[in-house]
Amino acid sequence: EKSADSSHDIELTPFTIFRYVASIAMLIFSIIIVAALMFTGNTRVASETHPAVALIVCILAVLWLSMIEGQQASLVGLPPV
């Protein structure tokens, strides 16, 4: 019998661990690629301003997007998981 605390736990199978590790690896790879493009001036914002400004703008845009996505989910009224 499962308790209320463990009802949402995910069983860690080798495939699940592989998925988690692969997801983190792809996320780190993507962040490195985007930062490298910014600091080599290969984006429009980075070529027109200092690359650090482009990085800050990118981080703020991602934070803003995550807040808007969260608000959209709460406005739609999705049922709790």
mmCIF file with all atom_site columns, N, CA and C in Angstrom:
data_model
loop_
_atom_site.group_PDB
_atom_site.id
_atom_site.type_symbol
_atom_site.label_atom_id
_atom_site.label_alt_id
_atom_site.label_comp_id
_atom_site.label_asym_id
_atom_site.label_entity_id
_atom_site.label_seq_id
_atom_site.pdbx_PDB_ins_code
_atom_site.Cartn_x
_atom_site.Cartn_y
_atom_site.Cartn_z
_atom_site.occupancy
_atom_site.B_iso_or_equiv
_atom_site.pdbx_formal_charge
_atom_site.auth_seq_id
_atom_site.auth_comp_id
_atom_site.auth_asym_id
_atom_site.auth_atom_id
_atom_site.pdbx_PDB_model_num
ATOM 1   N N  . GLU A 1 1  ? 0.841  -1.172 0.000   1.00 0.00 ? 1  GLU A N  1
ATOM 2   C CA . GLU A 1 1  ? 0.000  0.000  0.000   1.00 0.00 ? 1  GLU A CA 1
ATOM 3   C C  . GLU A 1 1  ? 0.891  1.242  0.000   1.00 0.00 ? 1  GLU A C  1
ATOM 4   N N  . LYS A 1 2  ? 0.588  2.179  -0.893  1.00 0.00 ? 2  LYS A N  1
ATOM 5   C CA . LYS A 1 2  ? 1.390  3.393  -0.989  1.00 0.00 ? 2  LYS A CA 1
ATOM 6   C C  . LYS A 1 2  ? 0.815  4.480  -0.094  1.00 0.00 ? 2  LYS A C  1
ATOM 7   N N  . SER A 1 3  ? 1.709  5.233  0.512   1.00 0.00 ? 3  SER A N  1
ATOM 8   C CA . SER A 1 3  ? 1.245  6.356  1.323   1.00 0.00 ? 3  SER A CA 1
ATOM 9   C C  . SER A 1 3  ? 1.013  7.552  0.407   1.00 0.00 ? 3  SER A C  1
ATOM 10  N N  . ALA A 1 4  ? 0.445  8.596  0.952   1.00 0.00 ? 4  ALA A N  1
ATOM 11  C CA . ALA A 1 4  ? 0.157  9.796  0.163   1.00 0.00 ? 4  ALA A CA 1
ATOM 12  C C  . ALA A 1 4  ? 1.441  10.477 -0.296  1.00 0.00 ? 4  ALA A C  1
ATOM 13  N N  . ASP A 1 5  ? 2.518  10.370 0.501   1.00 0.00 ? 5  ASP A N  1
ATOM 14  C CA . ASP A 1 5  ? 3.779  11.016 0.141   1.00 0.00 ? 5  ASP A CA 1
ATOM 15  C C  . ASP A 1 5  ? 4.470  10.313 -1.021  1.00 0.00 ? 5  ASP A C  1
ATOM 16  N N  . SER A 1 6  ? 4.352  9.013  -1.114  1.00 0.00 ? 6  SER A N  1
ATOM 17  C CA . SER A 1 6  ? 5.070  8.273  -2.148  1.00 0.00 ? 6  SER A CA 1
ATOM 18  C C  . SER A 1 6  ? 4.212  7.987  -3.373  1.00 0.00 ? 6  SER A C  1
ATOM 19  N N  . SER A 1 7  ? 2.999  8.512  -3.434  1.00 0.00 ? 7  SER A N  1
ATOM 20  C CA . SER A 1 7  ? 2.118  8.202  -4.557  1.00 0.00 ? 7  SER A CA 1
ATOM 21  C C  . SER A 1 7  ? 2.592  8.834  -5.857  1.00 0.00 ? 7  SER A C  1
ATOM 22  N N  . HIS A 1 8  ? 3.411  9.897  -5.796  1.00 0.00 ? 8  HIS A N  1
ATOM 23  C CA . HIS A 1 8  ? 3.911  10.554 -6.998  1.00 0.00 ? 8  HIS A CA 1
ATOM 24  C C  . HIS A 1 8  ? 5.388  10.262 -7.240  1.00 0.00 ? 8  HIS A C  1
ATOM 25  N N  . ASP A 1 9  ? 5.980  9.386  -6.473  1.00 0.00 ? 9  ASP A N  1
ATOM 26  C CA . ASP A 1 9  ? 7.382  9.047  -6.675  1.00 0.00 ? 9  ASP A CA 1
ATOM 27  C C  . ASP A 1 9  ? 7.548  8.267  -7.967  1.00 0.00 ? 9  ASP A C  1
ATOM 28  N N  . ILE A 1 10 ? 8.658  8.511  -8.650  1.00 0.00 ? 10 ILE A N  1
ATOM 29  C CA . ILE A 1 10 ? 8.959  7.818  -9.895  1.00 0.00 ? 10 ILE A CA 1
ATOM 30  C C  . ILE A 1 10 ? 9.987  6.742  -9.607  1.00 0.00 ? 10 ILE A C  1
ATOM 31  N N  . GLU A 1 11 ? 9.722  5.562  -10.103 1.00 0.00 ? 11 GLU A N  1
ATOM 32  C CA . GLU A 1 11 ? 10.658 4.469  -9.913  1.00 0.00 ? 11 GLU A CA 1
ATOM 33  C C  . GLU A 1 11 ? 11.895 4.727  -10.772 1.00 0.00 ? 11 GLU A C  1
ATOM 34  N N  . LEU A 1 12 ? 13.062 4.671  -10.157 1.00 0.00 ? 12 LEU A N  1
ATOM 35  C CA . LEU A 1 12 ? 14.303 4.947  -10.874 1.00 0.00 ? 12 LEU A CA 1
ATOM 36  C C  . LEU A 1 12 ? 14.818 3.677  -11.545 1.00 0.00 ? 12 LEU A C  1
ATOM 37  N N  . THR A 1 13 ? 14.406 3.508  -12.777 1.00 0.00 ? 13 THR A N  1
ATOM 38  C CA . THR A 1 13 ? 14.910 2.403  -13.585 1.00 0.00 ? 13 THR A CA 1
ATOM 39  C C  . THR A 1 13 ? 16.141 2.889  -14.340 1.00 0.00 ? 13 THR A C  1
ATOM 40  N N  . PRO A 1 14 ? 16.936 2.013  -14.900 1.00 0.00 ? 14 PRO A N  1
ATOM 41  C CA . PRO A 1 14 ? 18.095 2.463  -15.690 1.00 0.00 ? 14 PRO A CA 1
ATOM 42  C C  . PRO A 1 14 ? 17.694 3.394  -16.839 1.00 0.00 ? 14 PRO A C  1
ATOM 43  N N  . PHE A 1 15 ? 16.551 3.131  -17.464 1.00 0.00 ? 15 PHE A N  1
ATOM 44  C CA . PHE A 1 15 ? 16.089 3.989  -18.557 1.00 0.00 ? 15 PHE A CA 1
ATOM 45  C C  . PHE A 1 15 ? 15.733 5.384  -18.055 1.00 0.00 ? 15 PHE A C  1
ATOM 46  N N  . THR A 1 16 ? 15.082 5.474  -16.897 1.00 0.00 ? 16 THR A N  1
ATOM 47  C CA . THR A 1 16 ? 14.722 6.771  -16.326 1.00 0.00 ? 16 THR A CA 1
ATOM 48  C C  . THR A 1 16 ? 15.977 7.558  -15.958 1.00 0.00 ? 16 THR A C  1
ATOM 49  N N  . ILE A 1 17 ? 16.949 6.902  -15.369 1.00 0.00 ? 17 ILE A N  1
ATOM 50  C CA . ILE A 1 17 ? 18.206 7.577  -15.026 1.00 0.00 ? 17 ILE A CA 1
ATOM 51  C C  . ILE A 1 17 ? 18.898 8.062  -16.288 1.00 0.00 ? 17 ILE A C  1
ATOM 52  N N  . PHE A 1 18 ? 18.904 7.237  -17.352 1.00 0.00 ? 18 PHE A N  1
ATOM 53  C CA . PHE A 1 18 ? 19.489 7.652  -18.625 1.00 0.00 ? 18 PHE A CA 1
ATOM 54  C C  . PHE A 1 18 ? 18.771 8.879  -19.174 1.00 0.00 ? 18 PHE A C  1
ATOM 55  N N  . ARG A 1 19 ? 17.442 8.889  -19.104 1.00 0.00 ? 19 ARG A N  1
ATOM 56  C CA . ARG A 1 19 ? 16.679 10.045 -19.592 1.00 0.00 ? 19 ARG A CA 1
ATOM 57  C C  . ARG A 1 19 ? 17.046 11.306 -18.821 1.00 0.00 ? 19 ARG A C  1
ATOM 58  N N  . TYR A 1 20 ? 17.162 11.210 -17.495 1.00 0.00 ? 20 TYR A N  1
ATOM 59  C CA . TYR A 1 20 ? 17.518 12.367 -16.678 1.00 0.00 ? 20 TYR A CA 1
ATOM 60  C C  . TYR A 1 20 ? 18.912 12.876 -17.030 1.00 0.00 ? 20 TYR A C  1
ATOM 61  N N  . VAL A 1 21 ? 19.875 11.961 -17.124 1.00 0.00 ? 21 VAL A N  1
ATOM 62  C CA . VAL A 1 21 ? 21.253 12.358 -17.431 1.00 0.00 ? 21 VAL A CA 1
ATOM 63  C C  . VAL A 1 21 ? 21.328 12.956 -18.834 1.00 0.00 ? 21 VAL A C  1
ATOM 64  N N  . ALA A 1 22 ? 20.646 12.347 -19.800 1.00 0.00 ? 22 ALA A N  1
ATOM 65  C CA . ALA A 1 22 ? 20.657 12.863 -21.174 1.00 0.00 ? 22 ALA A CA 1
ATOM 66  C C  . ALA A 1 22 ? 20.005 14.237 -21.233 1.00 0.00 ? 22 ALA A C  1
ATOM 67  N N  . SER A 1 23 ? 18.931 14.448 -20.501 1.00 0.00 ? 23 SER A N  1
ATOM 68  C CA . SER A 1 23 ? 18.259 15.754 -20.496 1.00 0.00 ? 23 SER A CA 1
ATOM 69  C C  . SER A 1 23 ? 19.161 16.841 -19.920 1.00 0.00 ? 23 SER A C  1
ATOM 70  N N  . ILE A 1 24 ? 19.822 16.538 -18.809 1.00 0.00 ? 24 ILE A N  1
ATOM 71  C CA . ILE A 1 24 ? 20.734 17.509 -18.202 1.00 0.00 ? 24 ILE A CA 1
ATOM 72  C C  . ILE A 1 24 ? 21.906 17.795 -19.136 1.00 0.00 ? 24 ILE A C  1
ATOM 73  N N  . ALA A 1 25 ? 22.434 16.752 -19.796 1.00 0.00 ? 25 ALA A N  1
ATOM 74  C CA . ALA A 1 25 ? 23.550 16.938 -20.721 1.00 0.00 ? 25 ALA A CA 1
ATOM 75  C C  . ALA A 1 25 ? 23.148 17.820 -21.901 1.00 0.00 ? 25 ALA A C  1
ATOM 76  N N  . MET A 1 26 ? 21.945 17.598 -22.445 1.00 0.00 ? 26 MET A N  1
ATOM 77  C CA . MET A 1 26 ? 21.481 18.428 -23.563 1.00 0.00 ? 26 MET A CA 1
ATOM 78  C C  . MET A 1 26 ? 21.239 19.867 -23.123 1.00 0.00 ? 26 MET A C  1
ATOM 79  N N  . LEU A 1 27 ? 20.729 20.054 -21.902 1.00 0.00 ? 27 LEU A N  1
ATOM 80  C CA . LEU A 1 27 ? 20.525 21.401 -21.386 1.00 0.00 ? 27 LEU A CA 1
ATOM 81  C C  . LEU A 1 27 ? 21.851 22.138 -21.236 1.00 0.00 ? 27 LEU A C  1
ATOM 82  N N  . ILE A 1 28 ? 22.847 21.492 -20.660 1.00 0.00 ? 28 ILE A N  1
ATOM 83  C CA . ILE A 1 28 ? 24.165 22.110 -20.493 1.00 0.00 ? 28 ILE A CA 1
ATOM 84  C C  . ILE A 1 28 ? 24.793 22.415 -21.850 1.00 0.00 ? 28 ILE A C  1
ATOM 85  N N  . PHE A 1 29 ? 24.671 21.480 -22.802 1.00 0.00 ? 29 PHE A N  1
ATOM 86  C CA . PHE A 1 29 ? 25.192 21.694 -24.147 1.00 0.00 ? 29 PHE A CA 1
ATOM 87  C C  . PHE A 1 29 ? 24.531 22.912 -24.801 1.00 0.00 ? 29 PHE A C  1
ATOM 88  N N  . SER A 1 30 ? 23.220 23.030 -24.675 1.00 0.00 ? 30 SER A N  1
ATOM 89  C CA . SER A 1 30 ? 22.498 24.157 -25.267 1.00 0.00 ? 30 SER A CA 1
ATOM 90  C C  . SER A 1 30 ? 22.934 25.482 -24.655 1.00 0.00 ? 30 SER A C  1
ATOM 91  N N  . ILE A 1 31 ? 23.097 25.503 -23.334 1.00 0.00 ? 31 ILE A N  1
ATOM 92  C CA . ILE A 1 31 ? 23.522 26.734 -22.665 1.00 0.00 ? 31 ILE A CA 1
ATOM 93  C C  . ILE A 1 31 ? 24.921 27.128 -23.127 1.00 0.00 ? 31 ILE A C  1
ATOM 94  N N  . ILE A 1 32 ? 25.816 26.155 -23.255 1.00 0.00 ? 32 ILE A N  1
ATOM 95  C CA . ILE A 1 32 ? 27.185 26.446 -23.705 1.00 0.00 ? 32 ILE A CA 1
ATOM 96  C C  . ILE A 1 32 ? 27.172 26.976 -25.133 1.00 0.00 ? 32 ILE A C  1
ATOM 97  N N  . ILE A 1 33 ? 26.384 26.369 -26.019 1.00 0.00 ? 33 ILE A N  1
ATOM 98  C CA . ILE A 1 33 ? 26.321 26.818 -27.415 1.00 0.00 ? 33 ILE A CA 1
ATOM 99  C C  . ILE A 1 33 ? 25.787 28.245 -27.504 1.00 0.00 ? 33 ILE A C  1
ATOM 100 N N  . VAL A 1 34 ? 24.719 28.541 -26.793 1.00 0.00 ? 34 VAL A N  1
ATOM 101 C CA . VAL A 1 34 ? 24.132 29.887 -26.843 1.00 0.00 ? 34 VAL A CA 1
ATOM 102 C C  . VAL A 1 34 ? 25.106 30.915 -26.279 1.00 0.00 ? 34 VAL A C  1
ATOM 103 N N  . ALA A 1 35 ? 25.743 30.598 -25.154 1.00 0.00 ? 35 ALA A N  1
ATOM 104 C CA . ALA A 1 35 ? 26.705 31.538 -24.563 1.00 0.00 ? 35 ALA A CA 1
ATOM 105 C C  . ALA A 1 35 ? 27.903 31.737 -25.496 1.00 0.00 ? 35 ALA A C  1
ATOM 106 N N  . ALA A 1 36 ? 28.372 30.669 -26.133 1.00 0.00 ? 36 ALA A N  1
ATOM 107 C CA . ALA A 1 36 ? 29.500 30.791 -27.061 1.00 0.00 ? 36 ALA A CA 1
ATOM 108 C C  . ALA A 1 36 ? 29.127 31.664 -28.250 1.00 0.00 ? 36 ALA A C  1
ATOM 109 N N  . LEU A 1 37 ? 27.927 31.492 -28.767 1.00 0.00 ? 37 LEU A N  1
ATOM 110 C CA . LEU A 1 37 ? 27.486 32.336 -29.885 1.00 0.00 ? 37 LEU A CA 1
ATOM 111 C C  . LEU A 1 37 ? 27.409 33.800 -29.472 1.00 0.00 ? 37 LEU A C  1
ATOM 112 N N  . MET A 1 38 ? 26.961 34.045 -28.258 1.00 0.00 ? 38 MET A N  1
ATOM 113 C CA . MET A 1 38 ? 26.869 35.432 -27.794 1.00 0.00 ? 38 MET A CA 1
ATOM 114 C C  . MET A 1 38 ? 28.252 36.050 -27.627 1.00 0.00 ? 38 MET A C  1
ATOM 115 N N  . PHE A 1 39 ? 29.167 35.311 -27.017 1.00 0.00 ? 39 PHE A N  1
ATOM 116 C CA . PHE A 1 39 ? 30.477 35.891 -26.728 1.00 0.00 ? 39 PHE A CA 1
ATOM 117 C C  . PHE A 1 39 ? 31.401 35.939 -27.936 1.00 0.00 ? 39 PHE A C  1
ATOM 118 N N  . THR A 1 40 ? 31.030 35.271 -29.045 1.00 0.00 ? 40 THR A N  1
ATOM 119 C CA . THR A 1 40 ? 31.788 35.434 -30.286 1.00 0.00 ? 40 THR A CA 1
ATOM 120 C C  . THR A 1 40 ? 31.133 36.450 -31.206 1.00 0.00 ? 40 THR A C  1
ATOM 121 N N  . GLY A 1 41 ? 30.024 37.047 -30.765 1.00 0.00 ? 41 GLY A N  1
ATOM 122 C CA . GLY A 1 41 ? 29.366 38.096 -31.536 1.00 0.00 ? 41 GLY A CA 1
ATOM 123 C C  . GLY A 1 41 ? 28.539 37.577 -32.693 1.00 0.00 ? 41 GLY A C  1
ATOM 124 N N  . ASN A 1 42 ? 28.086 36.332 -32.627 1.00 0.00 ? 42 ASN A N  1
ATOM 125 C CA . ASN A 1 42 ? 27.314 35.739 -33.710 1.00 0.00 ? 42 ASN A CA 1
ATOM 126 C C  . ASN A 1 42 ? 25.807 35.910 -33.569 1.00 0.00 ? 42 ASN A C  1
ATOM 127 N N  . THR A 1 43 ? 25.383 36.746 -32.658 1.00 0.00 ? 43 THR A N  1
ATOM 128 C CA . THR A 1 43 ? 23.972 37.096 -32.560 1.00 0.00 ? 43 THR A CA 1
ATOM 129 C C  . THR A 1 43 ? 23.848 38.591 -32.790 1.00 0.00 ? 43 THR A C  1
ATOM 130 N N  . ARG A 1 44 ? 22.678 39.034 -33.183 1.00 0.00 ? 44 ARG A N  1
ATOM 131 C CA . ARG A 1 44 ? 22.500 40.446 -33.506 1.00 0.00 ? 44 ARG A CA 1
ATOM 132 C C  . ARG A 1 44 ? 22.721 41.332 -32.283 1.00 0.00 ? 44 ARG A C  1
ATOM 133 N N  . VAL A 1 45 ? 22.166 40.923 -31.137 1.00 0.00 ? 45 VAL A N  1
ATOM 134 C CA . VAL A 1 45 ? 22.326 41.735 -29.924 1.00 0.00 ? 45 VAL A CA 1
ATOM 135 C C  . VAL A 1 45 ? 23.800 41.773 -29.508 1.00 0.00 ? 45 VAL A C  1
ATOM 136 N N  . ALA A 1 46 ? 24.473 40.637 -29.566 1.00 0.00 ? 46 ALA A N  1
ATOM 137 C CA . ALA A 1 46 ? 25.879 40.574 -29.142 1.00 0.00 ? 46 ALA A CA 1
ATOM 138 C C  . ALA A 1 46 ? 26.786 41.339 -30.099 1.00 0.00 ? 46 ALA A C  1
ATOM 139 N N  . SER A 1 47 ? 26.427 41.389 -31.374 1.00 0.00 ? 47 SER A N  1
ATOM 140 C CA . SER A 1 47 ? 27.275 42.122 -32.315 1.00 0.00 ? 47 SER A CA 1
ATOM 141 C C  . SER A 1 47 ? 27.078 43.623 -32.207 1.00 0.00 ? 47 SER A C  1
ATOM 142 N N  . GLU A 1 48 ? 25.910 44.064 -31.755 1.00 0.00 ? 48 GLU A N  1
ATOM 143 C CA . GLU A 1 48 ? 25.624 45.499 -31.643 1.00 0.00 ? 48 GLU A CA 1
ATOM 144 C C  . GLU A 1 48 ? 25.971 46.058 -30.272 1.00 0.00 ? 48 GLU A C  1
ATOM 145 N N  . THR A 1 49 ? 26.041 45.206 -29.247 1.00 0.00 ? 49 THR A N  1
ATOM 146 C CA . THR A 1 49 ? 26.375 45.653 -27.894 1.00 0.00 ? 49 THR A CA 1
ATOM 147 C C  . THR A 1 49 ? 27.447 44.733 -27.327 1.00 0.00 ? 49 THR A C  1
ATOM 148 N N  . HIS A 1 50 ? 27.739 44.896 -26.058 1.00 0.00 ? 50 HIS A N  1
ATOM 149 C CA . HIS A 1 50 ? 28.696 44.016 -25.390 1.00 0.00 ? 50 HIS A CA 1
ATOM 150 C C  . HIS A 1 50 ? 28.054 42.640 -25.204 1.00 0.00 ? 50 HIS A C  1
ATOM 151 N N  . PRO A 1 51 ? 28.811 41.552 -25.390 1.00 0.00 ? 51 PRO A N  1
ATOM 152 C CA . PRO A 1 51 ? 28.232 40.201 -25.230 1.00 0.00 ? 51 PRO A CA 1
ATOM 153 C C  . PRO A 1 51 ? 27.612 39.952 -23.856 1.00 0.00 ? 51 PRO A C  1
ATOM 154 N N  . ALA A 1 52 ? 28.131 40.580 -22.814 1.00 0.00 ? 52 ALA A N  1
ATOM 155 C CA . ALA A 1 52 ? 27.536 40.396 -21.485 1.00 0.00 ? 52 ALA A CA 1
ATOM 156 C C  . ALA A 1 52 ? 26.113 40.939 -21.446 1.00 0.00 ? 52 ALA A C  1
ATOM 157 N N  . VAL A 1 53 ? 25.874 42.034 -22.178 1.00 0.00 ? 53 VAL A N  1
ATOM 158 C CA . VAL A 1 53 ? 24.518 42.587 -22.250 1.00 0.00 ? 53 VAL A CA 1
ATOM 159 C C  . VAL A 1 53 ? 23.588 41.586 -22.934 1.00 0.00 ? 53 VAL A C  1
ATOM 160 N N  . ALA A 1 54 ? 24.082 40.950 -24.007 1.00 0.00 ? 54 ALA A N  1
ATOM 161 C CA . ALA A 1 54 ? 23.278 39.939 -24.700 1.00 0.00 ? 54 ALA A CA 1
ATOM 162 C C  . ALA A 1 54 ? 22.948 38.773 -23.782 1.00 0.00 ? 54 ALA A C  1
ATOM 163 N N  . LEU A 1 55 ? 23.909 38.348 -22.978 1.00 0.00 ? 55 LEU A N  1
ATOM 164 C CA . LEU A 1 55 ? 23.678 37.240 -22.048 1.00 0.00 ? 55 LEU A CA 1
ATOM 165 C C  . LEU A 1 55 ? 22.641 37.618 -20.991 1.00 0.00 ? 55 LEU A C  1
ATOM 166 N N  . ILE A 1 56 ? 22.746 38.819 -20.457 1.00 0.00 ? 56 ILE A N  1
ATOM 167 C CA . ILE A 1 56 ? 21.775 39.284 -19.455 1.00 0.00 ? 56 ILE A CA 1
ATOM 168 C C  . ILE A 1 56 ? 20.386 39.397 -20.063 1.00 0.00 ? 56 ILE A C  1
ATOM 169 N N  . VAL A 1 57 ? 20.295 39.922 -21.290 1.00 0.00 ? 57 VAL A N  1
ATOM 170 C CA . VAL A 1 57 ? 18.997 40.033 -21.965 1.00 0.00 ? 57 VAL A CA 1
ATOM 171 C C  . VAL A 1 57 ? 18.397 38.646 -22.183 1.00 0.00 ? 57 VAL A C  1
ATOM 172 N N  . CYS A 1 58 ? 19.215 37.685 -22.574 1.00 0.00 ? 58 CYS A N  1
ATOM 173 C CA . CYS A 1 58 ? 18.735 36.317 -22.798 1.00 0.00 ? 58 CYS A CA 1
ATOM 174 C C  . CYS A 1 58 ? 18.225 35.701 -21.489 1.00 0.00 ? 58 CYS A C  1
ATOM 175 N N  . ILE A 1 59 ? 18.967 35.859 -20.425 1.00 0.00 ? 59 ILE A N  1
ATOM 176 C CA . ILE A 1 59 ? 18.550 35.308 -19.130 1.00 0.00 ? 59 ILE A CA 1
ATOM 177 C C  . ILE A 1 59 ? 17.247 35.949 -18.668 1.00 0.00 ? 59 ILE A C  1
ATOM 178 N N  . LEU A 1 60 ? 17.146 37.270 -18.802 1.00 0.00 ? 60 LEU A N  1
ATOM 179 C CA . LEU A 1 60 ? 15.910 37.955 -18.407 1.00 0.00 ? 60 LEU A CA 1
ATOM 180 C C  . LEU A 1 60 ? 14.730 37.527 -19.274 1.00 0.00 ? 60 LEU A C  1
ATOM 181 N N  . ALA A 1 61 ? 14.966 37.310 -20.568 1.00 0.00 ? 61 ALA A N  1
ATOM 182 C CA . ALA A 1 61 ? 13.887 36.865 -21.453 1.00 0.00 ? 61 ALA A CA 1
ATOM 183 C C  . ALA A 1 61 ? 13.393 35.472 -21.061 1.00 0.00 ? 61 ALA A C  1
ATOM 184 N N  . VAL A 1 62 ? 14.299 34.583 -20.712 1.00 0.00 ? 62 VAL A N  1
ATOM 185 C CA . VAL A 1 62 ? 13.899 33.234 -20.301 1.00 0.00 ? 62 VAL A CA 1
ATOM 186 C C  . VAL A 1 62 ? 13.135 33.289 -18.973 1.00 0.00 ? 62 VAL A C  1
ATOM 187 N N  . LEU A 1 63 ? 13.589 34.109 -18.035 1.00 0.00 ? 63 LEU A N  1
ATOM 188 C CA . LEU A 1 63 ? 12.872 34.259 -16.761 1.00 0.00 ? 63 LEU A CA 1
ATOM 189 C C  . LEU A 1 63 ? 11.477 34.828 -16.984 1.00 0.00 ? 63 LEU A C  1
ATOM 190 N N  . TRP A 1 64 ? 11.378 35.852 -17.831 1.00 0.00 ? 64 TRP A N  1
ATOM 191 C CA . TRP A 1 64 ? 10.076 36.458 -18.132 1.00 0.00 ? 64 TRP A CA 1
ATOM 192 C C  . TRP A 1 64 ? 9.152  35.428 -18.775 1.00 0.00 ? 64 TRP A C  1
ATOM 193 N N  . LEU A 1 65 ? 9.672  34.665 -19.737 1.00 0.00 ? 65 LEU A N  1
ATOM 194 C CA . LEU A 1 65 ? 8.866  33.651 -20.410 1.00 0.00 ? 65 LEU A CA 1
ATOM 195 C C  . LEU A 1 65 ? 8.382  32.588 -19.433 1.00 0.00 ? 65 LEU A C  1
ATOM 196 N N  . SER A 1 66 ? 9.233  32.183 -18.500 1.00 0.00 ? 66 SER A N  1
ATOM 197 C CA . SER A 1 66 ? 8.810  31.171 -17.532 1.00 0.00 ? 66 SER A CA 1
ATOM 198 C C  . SER A 1 66 ? 7.707  31.704 -16.614 1.00 0.00 ? 66 SER A C  1
ATOM 199 N N  . MET A 1 67 ? 7.794  32.980 -16.247 1.00 0.00 ? 67 MET A N  1
ATOM 200 C CA . MET A 1 67 ? 6.732  33.559 -15.415 1.00 0.00 ? 67 MET A CA 1
ATOM 201 C C  . MET A 1 67 ? 5.417  33.652 -16.193 1.00 0.00 ? 67 MET A C  1
ATOM 202 N N  . ILE A 1 68 ? 5.491  34.048 -17.457 1.00 0.00 ? 68 ILE A N  1
ATOM 203 C CA . ILE A 1 68 ? 4.282  34.161 -18.275 1.00 0.00 ? 68 ILE A CA 1
ATOM 204 C C  . ILE A 1 68 ? 3.651  32.780 -18.487 1.00 0.00 ? 68 ILE A C  1
ATOM 205 N N  . GLU A 1 69 ? 4.468  31.775 -18.726 1.00 0.00 ? 69 GLU A N  1
ATOM 206 C CA . GLU A 1 69 ? 3.948  30.409 -18.895 1.00 0.00 ? 69 GLU A CA 1
ATOM 207 C C  . GLU A 1 69 ? 3.268  29.928 -17.612 1.00 0.00 ? 69 GLU A C  1
ATOM 208 N N  . GLY A 1 70 ? 3.868  30.236 -16.461 1.00 0.00 ? 70 GLY A N  1
ATOM 209 C CA . GLY A 1 70 ? 3.257  29.850 -15.194 1.00 0.00 ? 70 GLY A CA 1
ATOM 210 C C  . GLY A 1 70 ? 1.931  30.555 -14.956 1.00 0.00 ? 70 GLY A C  1
ATOM 211 N N  . GLN A 1 71 ? 1.873  31.830 -15.306 1.00 0.00 ? 71 GLN A N  1
ATOM 212 C CA . GLN A 1 71 ? 0.624  32.579 -15.152 1.00 0.00 ? 71 GLN A CA 1
ATOM 213 C C  . GLN A 1 71 ? -0.443 32.044 -16.096 1.00 0.00 ? 71 GLN A C  1
ATOM 214 N N  . GLN A 1 72 ? -0.038 31.677 -17.310 1.00 0.00 ? 72 GLN A N  1
ATOM 215 C CA . GLN A 1 72 ? -1.002 31.143 -18.260 1.00 0.00 ? 72 GLN A CA 1
ATOM 216 C C  . GLN A 1 72 ? -1.611 29.847 -17.736 1.00 0.00 ? 72 GLN A C  1
ATOM 217 N N  . ALA A 1 73 ? -0.785 28.990 -17.153 1.00 0.00 ? 73 ALA A N  1
ATOM 218 C CA . ALA A 1 73 ? -1.291 27.735 -16.601 1.00 0.00 ? 73 ALA A CA 1
ATOM 219 C C  . ALA A 1 73 ? -2.252 27.991 -15.448 1.00 0.00 ? 73 ALA A C  1
ATOM 220 N N  . SER A 1 74 ? -1.979 29.008 -14.640 1.00 0.00 ? 74 SER A N  1
ATOM 221 C CA . SER A 1 74 ? -2.886 29.271 -13.523 1.00 0.00 ? 74 SER A CA 1
ATOM 222 C C  . SER A 1 74 ? -4.163 29.958 -13.998 1.00 0.00 ? 74 SER A C  1
ATOM 223 N N  . LEU A 1 75 ? -4.095 30.752 -15.050 1.00 0.00 ? 75 LEU A N  1
ATOM 224 C CA . LEU A 1 75 ? -5.298 31.398 -15.568 1.00 0.00 ? 75 LEU A CA 1
ATOM 225 C C  . LEU A 1 75 ? -6.231 30.393 -16.249 1.00 0.00 ? 75 LEU A C  1
ATOM 226 N N  . VAL A 1 76 ? -5.653 29.427 -16.918 1.00 0.00 ? 76 VAL A N  1
ATOM 227 C CA . VAL A 1 76 ? -6.459 28.407 -17.591 1.00 0.00 ? 76 VAL A CA 1
ATOM 228 C C  . VAL A 1 76 ? -7.166 27.551 -16.552 1.00 0.00 ? 76 VAL A C  1
ATOM 229 N N  . GLY A 1 77 ? -6.565 27.439 -15.389 1.00 0.00 ? 77 GLY A N  1
ATOM 230 C CA . GLY A 1 77 ? -7.196 26.678 -14.318 1.00 0.00 ? 77 GLY A CA 1
ATOM 231 C C  . GLY A 1 77 ? -6.970 25.193 -14.453 1.00 0.00 ? 77 GLY A C  1
ATOM 232 N N  . LEU A 1 78 ? -5.749 24.815 -14.759 1.00 0.00 ? 78 LEU A N  1
ATOM 233 C CA . LEU A 1 78 ? -5.439 23.399 -14.873 1.00 0.00 ? 78 LEU A CA 1
ATOM 234 C C  . LEU A 1 78 ? -5.616 22.721 -13.520 1.00 0.00 ? 78 LEU A C  1
ATOM 235 N N  . PRO A 1 79 ? -6.132 21.512 -13.526 1.00 0.00 ? 79 PRO A N  1
ATOM 236 C CA . PRO A 1 79 ? -6.308 20.818 -12.238 1.00 0.00 ? 79 PRO A CA 1
ATOM 237 C C  . PRO A 1 79 ? -4.936 20.482 -11.642 1.00 0.00 ? 79 PRO A C  1
ATOM 238 N N  . PRO A 1 80 ? -4.848 20.421 -10.330 1.00 0.00 ? 80 PRO A N  1
ATOM 239 C CA . PRO A 1 80 ? -3.577 20.050 -9.710  1.00 0.00 ? 80 PRO A CA 1
ATOM 240 C C  . PRO A 1 80 ? -3.165 18.638 -10.097 1.00 0.00 ? 80 PRO A C  1
ATOM 241 N N  . VAL A 1 81 ? -1.879 18.417 -10.118 1.00 0.00 ? 81 VAL A N  1
ATOM 242 C CA . VAL A 1 81 ? -1.373 17.107 -10.552 1.00 0.00 ? 81 VAL A CA 1
ATOM 243 C C  . VAL A 1 81 ? -1.544 16.085 -9.468  1.00 0.00 ? 81 VAL A C  1
#
